[in-house]
Coordinates of C-alpha atoms in Angstrom, one line a residue:
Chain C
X163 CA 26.9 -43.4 -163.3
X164 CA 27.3 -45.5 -166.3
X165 CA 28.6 -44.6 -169.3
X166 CA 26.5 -43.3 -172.3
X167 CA 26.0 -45.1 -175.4
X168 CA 27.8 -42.9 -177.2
X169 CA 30.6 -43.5 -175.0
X170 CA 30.2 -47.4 -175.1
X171 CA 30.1 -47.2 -178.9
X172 CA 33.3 -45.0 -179.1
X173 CA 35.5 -47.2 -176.9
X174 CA 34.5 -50.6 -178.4
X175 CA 34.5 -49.5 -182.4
X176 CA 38.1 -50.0 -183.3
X177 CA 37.7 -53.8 -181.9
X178 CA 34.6 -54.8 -183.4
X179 CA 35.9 -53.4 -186.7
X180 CA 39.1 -55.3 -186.8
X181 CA 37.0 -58.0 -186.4
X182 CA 36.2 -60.6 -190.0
X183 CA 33.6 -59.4 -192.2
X184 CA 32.6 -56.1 -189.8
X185 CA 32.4 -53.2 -191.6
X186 CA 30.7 -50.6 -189.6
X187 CA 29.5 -49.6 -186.0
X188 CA 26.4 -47.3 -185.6
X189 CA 23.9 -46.2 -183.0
X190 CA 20.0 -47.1 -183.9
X191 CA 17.3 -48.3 -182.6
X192 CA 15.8 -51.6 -181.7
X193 CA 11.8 -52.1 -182.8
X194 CA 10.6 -50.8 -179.4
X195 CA 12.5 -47.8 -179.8
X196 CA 15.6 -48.8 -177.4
X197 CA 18.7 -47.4 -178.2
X198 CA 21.2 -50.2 -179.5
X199 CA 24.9 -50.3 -180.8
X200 CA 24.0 -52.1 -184.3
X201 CA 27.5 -54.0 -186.0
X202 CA 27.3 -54.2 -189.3
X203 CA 28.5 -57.2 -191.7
X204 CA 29.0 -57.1 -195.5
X205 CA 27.7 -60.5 -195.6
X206 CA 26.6 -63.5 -193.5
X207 CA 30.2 -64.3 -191.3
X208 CA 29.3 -67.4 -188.7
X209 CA 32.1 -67.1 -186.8
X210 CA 32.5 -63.5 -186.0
X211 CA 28.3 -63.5 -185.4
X212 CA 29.4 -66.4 -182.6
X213 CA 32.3 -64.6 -181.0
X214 CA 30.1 -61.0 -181.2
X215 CA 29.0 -60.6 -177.5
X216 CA 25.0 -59.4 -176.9
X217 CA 25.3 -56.6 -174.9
X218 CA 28.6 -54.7 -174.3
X219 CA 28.6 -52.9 -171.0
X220 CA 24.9 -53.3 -170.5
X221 CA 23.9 -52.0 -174.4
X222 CA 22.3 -54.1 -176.8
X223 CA 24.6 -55.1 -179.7
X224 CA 22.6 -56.0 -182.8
X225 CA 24.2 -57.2 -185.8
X226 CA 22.6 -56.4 -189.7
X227 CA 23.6 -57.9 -192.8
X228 CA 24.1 -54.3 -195.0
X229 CA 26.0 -55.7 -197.9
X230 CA 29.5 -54.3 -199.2
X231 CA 29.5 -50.3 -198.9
X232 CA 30.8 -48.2 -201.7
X233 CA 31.8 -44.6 -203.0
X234 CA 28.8 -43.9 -205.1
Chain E
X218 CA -11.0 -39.0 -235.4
X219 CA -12.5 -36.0 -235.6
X220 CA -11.6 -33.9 -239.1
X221 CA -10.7 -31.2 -237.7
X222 CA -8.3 -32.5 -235.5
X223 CA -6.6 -34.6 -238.5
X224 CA -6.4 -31.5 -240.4
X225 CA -4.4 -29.6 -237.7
X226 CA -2.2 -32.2 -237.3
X227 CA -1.1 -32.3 -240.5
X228 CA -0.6 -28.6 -240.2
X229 CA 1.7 -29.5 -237.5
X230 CA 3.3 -32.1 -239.2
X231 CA 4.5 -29.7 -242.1
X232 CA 4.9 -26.7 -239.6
X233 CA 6.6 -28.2 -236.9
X234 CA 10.4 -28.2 -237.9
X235 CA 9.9 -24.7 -238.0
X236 CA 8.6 -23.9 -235.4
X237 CA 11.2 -26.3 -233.3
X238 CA 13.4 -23.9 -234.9
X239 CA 13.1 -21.1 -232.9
X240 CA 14.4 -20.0 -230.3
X241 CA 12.8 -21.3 -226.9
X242 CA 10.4 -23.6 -228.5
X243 CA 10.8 -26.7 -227.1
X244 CA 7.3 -28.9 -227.4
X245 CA 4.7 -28.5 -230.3
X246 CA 1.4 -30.2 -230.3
X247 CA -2.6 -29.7 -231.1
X248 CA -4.9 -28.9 -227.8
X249 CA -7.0 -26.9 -226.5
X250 CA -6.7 -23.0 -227.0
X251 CA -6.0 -21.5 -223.0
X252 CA -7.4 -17.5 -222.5
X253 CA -7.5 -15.6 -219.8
X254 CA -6.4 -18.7 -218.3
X255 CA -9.3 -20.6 -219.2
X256 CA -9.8 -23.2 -221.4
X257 CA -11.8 -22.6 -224.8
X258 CA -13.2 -24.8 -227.3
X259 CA -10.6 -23.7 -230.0
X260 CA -8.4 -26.1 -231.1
X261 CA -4.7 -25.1 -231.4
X262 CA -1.2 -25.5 -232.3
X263 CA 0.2 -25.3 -229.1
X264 CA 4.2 -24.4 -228.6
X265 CA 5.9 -24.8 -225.5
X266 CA 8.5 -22.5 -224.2
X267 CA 11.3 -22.2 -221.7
X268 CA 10.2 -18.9 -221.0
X269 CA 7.7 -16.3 -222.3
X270 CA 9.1 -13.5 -223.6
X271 CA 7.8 -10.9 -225.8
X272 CA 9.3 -8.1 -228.1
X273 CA 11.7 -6.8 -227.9
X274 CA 13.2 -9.0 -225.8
X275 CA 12.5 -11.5 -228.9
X276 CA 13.3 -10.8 -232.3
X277 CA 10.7 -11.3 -235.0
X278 CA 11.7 -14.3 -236.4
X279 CA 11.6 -16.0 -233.4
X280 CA 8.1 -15.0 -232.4
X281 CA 5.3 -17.7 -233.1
X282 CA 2.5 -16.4 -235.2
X283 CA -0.8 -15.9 -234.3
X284 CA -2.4 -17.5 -236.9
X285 CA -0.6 -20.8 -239.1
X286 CA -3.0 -21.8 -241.9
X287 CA -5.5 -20.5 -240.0
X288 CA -4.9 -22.5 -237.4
X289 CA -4.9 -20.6 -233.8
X290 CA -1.3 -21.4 -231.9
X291 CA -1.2 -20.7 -228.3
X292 CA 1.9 -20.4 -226.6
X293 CA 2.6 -21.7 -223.2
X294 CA 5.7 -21.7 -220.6
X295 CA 6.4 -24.6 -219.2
X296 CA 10.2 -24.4 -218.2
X297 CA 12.5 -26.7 -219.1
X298 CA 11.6 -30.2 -220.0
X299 CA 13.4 -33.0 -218.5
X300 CA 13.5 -35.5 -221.4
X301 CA 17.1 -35.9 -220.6
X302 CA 16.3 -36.8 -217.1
X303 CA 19.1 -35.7 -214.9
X304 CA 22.1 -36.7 -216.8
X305 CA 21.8 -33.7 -219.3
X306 CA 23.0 -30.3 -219.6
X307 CA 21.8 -28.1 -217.6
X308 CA 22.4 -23.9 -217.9
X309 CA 21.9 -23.0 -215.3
X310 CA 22.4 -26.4 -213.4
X311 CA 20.6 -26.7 -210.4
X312 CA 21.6 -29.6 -207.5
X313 CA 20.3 -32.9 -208.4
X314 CA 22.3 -32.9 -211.6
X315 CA 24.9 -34.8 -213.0
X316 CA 28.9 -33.6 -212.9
X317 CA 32.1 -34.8 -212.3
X318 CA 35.9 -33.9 -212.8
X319 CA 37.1 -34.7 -215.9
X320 CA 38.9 -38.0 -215.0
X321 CA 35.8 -39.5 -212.9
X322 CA 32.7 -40.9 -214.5
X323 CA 29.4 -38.7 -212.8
X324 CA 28.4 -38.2 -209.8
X325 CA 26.1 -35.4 -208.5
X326 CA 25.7 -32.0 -208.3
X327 CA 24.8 -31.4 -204.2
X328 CA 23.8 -27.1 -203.7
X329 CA 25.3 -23.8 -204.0
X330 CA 27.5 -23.3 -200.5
X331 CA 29.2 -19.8 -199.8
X332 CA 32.9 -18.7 -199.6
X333 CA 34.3 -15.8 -199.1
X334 CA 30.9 -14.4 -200.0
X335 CA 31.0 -16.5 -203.7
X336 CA 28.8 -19.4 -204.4
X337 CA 30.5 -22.8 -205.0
X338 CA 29.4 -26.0 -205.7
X339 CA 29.4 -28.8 -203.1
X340 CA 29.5 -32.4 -204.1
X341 CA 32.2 -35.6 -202.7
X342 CA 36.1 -35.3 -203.3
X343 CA 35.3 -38.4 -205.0
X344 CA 33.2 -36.7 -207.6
X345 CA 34.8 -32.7 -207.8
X346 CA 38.4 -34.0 -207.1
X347 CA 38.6 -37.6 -208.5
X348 CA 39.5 -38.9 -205.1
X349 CA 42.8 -37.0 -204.1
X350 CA 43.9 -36.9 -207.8
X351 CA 42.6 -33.6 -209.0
X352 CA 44.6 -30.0 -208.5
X353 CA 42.8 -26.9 -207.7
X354 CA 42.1 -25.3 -211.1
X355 CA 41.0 -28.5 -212.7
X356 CA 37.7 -28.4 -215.0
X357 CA 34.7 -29.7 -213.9
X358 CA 31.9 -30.8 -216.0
X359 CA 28.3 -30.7 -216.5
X360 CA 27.0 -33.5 -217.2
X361 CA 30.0 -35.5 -216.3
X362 CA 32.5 -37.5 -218.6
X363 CA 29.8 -40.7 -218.0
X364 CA 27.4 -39.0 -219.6
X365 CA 28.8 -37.5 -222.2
X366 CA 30.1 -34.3 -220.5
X367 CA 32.8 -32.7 -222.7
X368 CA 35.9 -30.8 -222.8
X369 CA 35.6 -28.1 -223.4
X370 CA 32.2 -27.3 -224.1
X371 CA 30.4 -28.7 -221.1
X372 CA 33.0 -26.8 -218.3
X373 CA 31.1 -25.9 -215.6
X374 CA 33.7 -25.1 -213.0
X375 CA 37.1 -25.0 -211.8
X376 CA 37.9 -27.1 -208.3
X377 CA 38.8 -25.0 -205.6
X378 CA 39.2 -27.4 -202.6
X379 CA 38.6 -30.5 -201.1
X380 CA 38.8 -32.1 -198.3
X381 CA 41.8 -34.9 -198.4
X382 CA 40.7 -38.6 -198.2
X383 CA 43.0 -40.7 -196.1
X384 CA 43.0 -44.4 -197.1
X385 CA 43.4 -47.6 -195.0
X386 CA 47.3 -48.4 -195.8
X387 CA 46.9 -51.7 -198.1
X388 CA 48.1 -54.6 -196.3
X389 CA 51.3 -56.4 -197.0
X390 CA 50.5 -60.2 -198.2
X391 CA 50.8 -61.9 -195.6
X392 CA 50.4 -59.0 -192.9
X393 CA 49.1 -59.0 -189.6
X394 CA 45.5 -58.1 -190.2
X395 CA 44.1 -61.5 -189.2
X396 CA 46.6 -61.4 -186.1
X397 CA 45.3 -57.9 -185.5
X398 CA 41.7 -59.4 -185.7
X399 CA 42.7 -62.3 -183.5
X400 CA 44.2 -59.9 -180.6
X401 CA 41.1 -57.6 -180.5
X402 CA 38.8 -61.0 -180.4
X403 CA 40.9 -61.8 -177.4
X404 CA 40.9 -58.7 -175.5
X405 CA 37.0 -58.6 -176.0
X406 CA 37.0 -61.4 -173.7
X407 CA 40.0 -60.0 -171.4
X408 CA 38.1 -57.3 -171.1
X409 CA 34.9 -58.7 -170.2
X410 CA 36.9 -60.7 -167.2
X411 CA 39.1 -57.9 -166.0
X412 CA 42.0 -59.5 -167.2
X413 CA 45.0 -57.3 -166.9
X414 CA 47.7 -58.8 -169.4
X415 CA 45.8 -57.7 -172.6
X416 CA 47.3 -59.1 -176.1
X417 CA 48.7 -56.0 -177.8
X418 CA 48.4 -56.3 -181.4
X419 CA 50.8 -53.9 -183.2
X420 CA 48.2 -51.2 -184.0
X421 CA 48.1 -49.0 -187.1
X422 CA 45.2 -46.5 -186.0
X423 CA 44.2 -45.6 -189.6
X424 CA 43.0 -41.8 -189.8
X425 CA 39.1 -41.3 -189.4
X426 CA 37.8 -39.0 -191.9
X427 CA 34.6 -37.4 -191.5
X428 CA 34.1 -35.9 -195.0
X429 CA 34.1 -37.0 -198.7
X430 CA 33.7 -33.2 -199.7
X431 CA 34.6 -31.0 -202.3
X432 CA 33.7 -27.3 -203.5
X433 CA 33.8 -25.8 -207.3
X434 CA 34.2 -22.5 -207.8
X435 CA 31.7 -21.7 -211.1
X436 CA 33.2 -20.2 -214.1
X437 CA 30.1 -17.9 -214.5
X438 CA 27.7 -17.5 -211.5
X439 CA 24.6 -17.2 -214.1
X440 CA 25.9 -21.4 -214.9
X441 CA 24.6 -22.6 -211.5
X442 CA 21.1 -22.2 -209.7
X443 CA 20.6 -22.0 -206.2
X444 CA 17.6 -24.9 -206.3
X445 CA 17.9 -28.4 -206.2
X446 CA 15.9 -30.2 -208.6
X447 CA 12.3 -31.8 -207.0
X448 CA 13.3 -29.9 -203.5
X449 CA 13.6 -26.2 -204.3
X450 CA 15.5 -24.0 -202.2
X451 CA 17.3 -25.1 -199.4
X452 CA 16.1 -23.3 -196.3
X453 CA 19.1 -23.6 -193.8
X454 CA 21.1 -26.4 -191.8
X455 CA 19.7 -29.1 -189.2
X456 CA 21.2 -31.9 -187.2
X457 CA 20.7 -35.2 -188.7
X458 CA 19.2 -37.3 -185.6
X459 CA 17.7 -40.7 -185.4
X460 CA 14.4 -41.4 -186.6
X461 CA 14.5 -38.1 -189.1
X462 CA 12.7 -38.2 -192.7
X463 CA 15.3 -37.2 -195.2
X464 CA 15.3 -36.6 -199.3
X465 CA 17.7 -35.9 -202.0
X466 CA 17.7 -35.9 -205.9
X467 CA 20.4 -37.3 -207.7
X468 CA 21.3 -38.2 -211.0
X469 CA 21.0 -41.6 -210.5
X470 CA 17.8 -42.3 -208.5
X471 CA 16.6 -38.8 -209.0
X472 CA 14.1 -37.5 -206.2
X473 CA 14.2 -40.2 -203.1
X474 CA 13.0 -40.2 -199.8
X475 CA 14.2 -42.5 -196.7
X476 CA 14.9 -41.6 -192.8
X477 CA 17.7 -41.8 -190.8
X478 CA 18.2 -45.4 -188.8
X479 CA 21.5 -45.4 -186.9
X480 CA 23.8 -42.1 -185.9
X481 CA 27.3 -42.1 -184.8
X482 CA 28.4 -44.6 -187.6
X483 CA 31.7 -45.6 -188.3
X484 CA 32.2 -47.3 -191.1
X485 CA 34.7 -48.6 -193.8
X486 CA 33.7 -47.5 -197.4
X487 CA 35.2 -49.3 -200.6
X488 CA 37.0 -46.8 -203.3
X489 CA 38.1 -47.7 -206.9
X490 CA 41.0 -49.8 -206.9
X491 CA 40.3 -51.3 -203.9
X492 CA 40.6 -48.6 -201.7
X493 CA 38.9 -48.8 -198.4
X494 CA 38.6 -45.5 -196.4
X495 CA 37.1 -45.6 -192.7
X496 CA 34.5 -42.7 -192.1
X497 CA 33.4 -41.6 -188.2
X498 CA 30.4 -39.5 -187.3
X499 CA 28.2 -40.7 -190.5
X500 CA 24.6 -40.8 -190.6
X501 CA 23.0 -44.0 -192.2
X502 CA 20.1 -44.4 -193.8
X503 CA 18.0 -46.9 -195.9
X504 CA 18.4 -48.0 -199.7
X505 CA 17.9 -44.5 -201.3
X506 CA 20.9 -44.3 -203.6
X507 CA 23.0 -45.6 -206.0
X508 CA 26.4 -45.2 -207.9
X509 CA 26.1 -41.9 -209.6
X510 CA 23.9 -40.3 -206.3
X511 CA 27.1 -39.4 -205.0
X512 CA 27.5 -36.0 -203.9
X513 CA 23.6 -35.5 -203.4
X514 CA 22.6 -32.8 -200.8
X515 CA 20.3 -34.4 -198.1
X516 CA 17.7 -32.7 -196.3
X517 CA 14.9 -32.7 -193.7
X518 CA 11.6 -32.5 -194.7
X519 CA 11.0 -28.8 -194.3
X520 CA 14.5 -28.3 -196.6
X521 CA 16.9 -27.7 -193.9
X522 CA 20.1 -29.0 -195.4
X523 CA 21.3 -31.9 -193.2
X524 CA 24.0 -34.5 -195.3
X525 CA 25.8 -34.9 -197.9
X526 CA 25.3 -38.1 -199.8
X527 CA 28.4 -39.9 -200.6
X528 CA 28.3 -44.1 -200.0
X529 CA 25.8 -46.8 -200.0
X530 CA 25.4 -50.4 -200.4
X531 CA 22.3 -52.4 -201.7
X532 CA 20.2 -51.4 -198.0
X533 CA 22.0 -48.6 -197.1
X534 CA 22.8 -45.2 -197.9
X535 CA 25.7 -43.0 -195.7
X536 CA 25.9 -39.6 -195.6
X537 CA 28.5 -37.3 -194.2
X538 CA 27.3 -34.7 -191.2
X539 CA 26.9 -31.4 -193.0
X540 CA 27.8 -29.3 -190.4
X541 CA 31.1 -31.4 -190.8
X542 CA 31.3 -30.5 -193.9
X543 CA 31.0 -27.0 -193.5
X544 CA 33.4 -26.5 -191.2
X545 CA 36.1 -28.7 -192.8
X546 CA 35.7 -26.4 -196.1
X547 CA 35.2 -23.3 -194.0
X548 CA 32.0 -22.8 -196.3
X549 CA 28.4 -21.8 -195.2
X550 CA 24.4 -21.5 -197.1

């Protein structure tokens, strides 16, 4: 059986947020309503955007520009 | 303009600071006499009021008369009015309001939350607890110090407990974050080929909080209201889930809506000072906060409390799972 989303997302988060620029790792949904693991980047970061794979273990990986996130 | 009308307001005009200076008056203006809930064709000095109240519960002086210069008044109840928007003092405050330990700026007032059977006030260590710095016992106020919140008149609470923030240990100039980086880049791609001599980078797991939560215990119950300002009461708890319409009022934005787009969110979330704190379990939606919203109680559309508003940038607004939050306080509705 493979693995859930939930458990993709878990096992991967750590990595992609040690990565430049990453600042969070969520589970949404793609236009069609499919789930997706979406990264998110304070601001436009070309090299970690190349080196981000598209799927990880069969699970779309989107990436969003959401801006620096603060205490409010 | 009719004469009539210019002779009433003149009335007014010379009547007015009177009148303002009674108790519970809080608008006076010329309209429309209302009977019987209906409207007549009298035209009035009308006085708005908190609350109606009538003898003896109000003392002569502070009765509006039937009659100035043989002018009708009319007197109608319109609760308070929010001139002051929702930085001002409230007695009783409800949630949506502004408040903050004395050492913070303002953030906001979430809801009412039970402990050992006594209400409390709910809002972000951040905003009750000044972000690990405050004691229990510490004074809260309403508004907060931002908005011109003062000791001692304006003490709302005392800070009972909160929910410890742990922050990413600052790095060393010169550390190993960008090895750190480096190693996980590379054991992305070790992974995706199976290799089994993986690049260990030395790892500092940083603790994952789940909550930026504090509770307030009030100094007098009658000081705090069990509604939230725009929302009403809150009706119990729900999950938070994908796809869900959410609201909150804060002092800030005030009454906004959004729904939940991504679940399961880890993210890292910038303090004063530079602080960065990682958060697990969070639930993210669009732009409907800013700095000042924190502490803001979220909720479904049918006022089932779901989130508790603490972090957002300029498209995004994070809130912590309540149920989270309840059971890190040991708290409930």
């Amino acid at each position: 059986m493979s693995p859930s989303i939930e458990d993709v997302k878990k096992k991967y988060t750590q990595r992609l947020l040690a990565m430049p620029g990453v600042i969070s790792v969520g589970i949404g949904k793609d236009p069609e309503g499919l789930p997706v693991i979406i990264v998110g980047l304070e601001r436009p970061q070309p090299e970690t955007q190349k080196k981000l794979p598209k799927t990880l273990e069969g699970y779309p990986l989107h990436i969003e520009i959401i801006g620096k996130i603060r205490a409010q | 303009m009719n004469e009539e009308l210019v002779s009433i307001r003149n009335i007014l005009k010379d009547t007015r600071f009177k009148l303002h200076e009674q108790a519970n008056v809080i608008a006076t203006g010329v309209g429309y006499k209302v009977t019987e809930g209906k409207k007549t064709s009298i035209l009035s000095i009308v006085c708005s009021v908190i609350k109606k109240l009538t003898p003896p519960q109000l003392s002569g002086k502070d009765t509006v008369p039937p009659i100035i210069d043989g002018i009708s008044t009319d007197v109608v109840e319109t609760g308070p009015i929010r001139a002051l928007s929702y930085t001002g003092r409230y007695r009783p405050a409800p949630g949506g309001v502004s408040i903050g330990h004395m050492d913070i700026t303002a953030g906001t007032l979430g809801c009412l939350v039970k402990k050992d059977g006594k209400a409390h006030i709910l809002s972000n260590n951040h905003v009750l607890a000044d972000s690990n710095n405050g004691l229990p016992g510490d004074y809260i106020l309403q508004p907060g110090p931002y908005d011109d919140g003062e000791f001692p008149g304006d003490r709302i609470a005392q800070l009972e407990d909160f929910v410890p923030i742990s922050f990413q240990e600052p790095e060393p100039p010169g550390g190993c974050g960008t090895a750190r980086a480096l190693a996980s880049l590379l054991n992305f791609g070790a992974k995706v080929i199976r290799s089994k001599t993986r690049l260990q980078a030395i790892t500092i797991r940083q603790a994952e909080n789940l909550v930026d939560a504090a509770i307030a215990l009030p100094i007098d119950e009658k000081d705090v209201s069990d509604e939230i300002l725009d929302i009403g009461k809150i009706k119990g708890i729900n999950e938070g889930a994908m796809g869900m319409s959410v609201k909150k009022t804060g002092r800030t934005t005030e009454f906004t809506t959004g729904e939940i787009l991504q679940v399961d969110v880890t993210v890292d979330v910038q303090y004063e000072l530079g602080k960065i704190a990682r958060f697990a379990d969070q639930l993210m939606a669009g732009a409907m906060s800013e700095g000042g919203d924190s502490g803001s109680a979220v909720l479904d559309t049918d006022n089932n409390l779901v989130g508790l508003l603490f972090a957002g940038s300029d498209t995004t607004t994070i809130f912590n799972r309540i149920q989270n939050v309840f059971s890190a306080l040991g708290v409930g509705l």
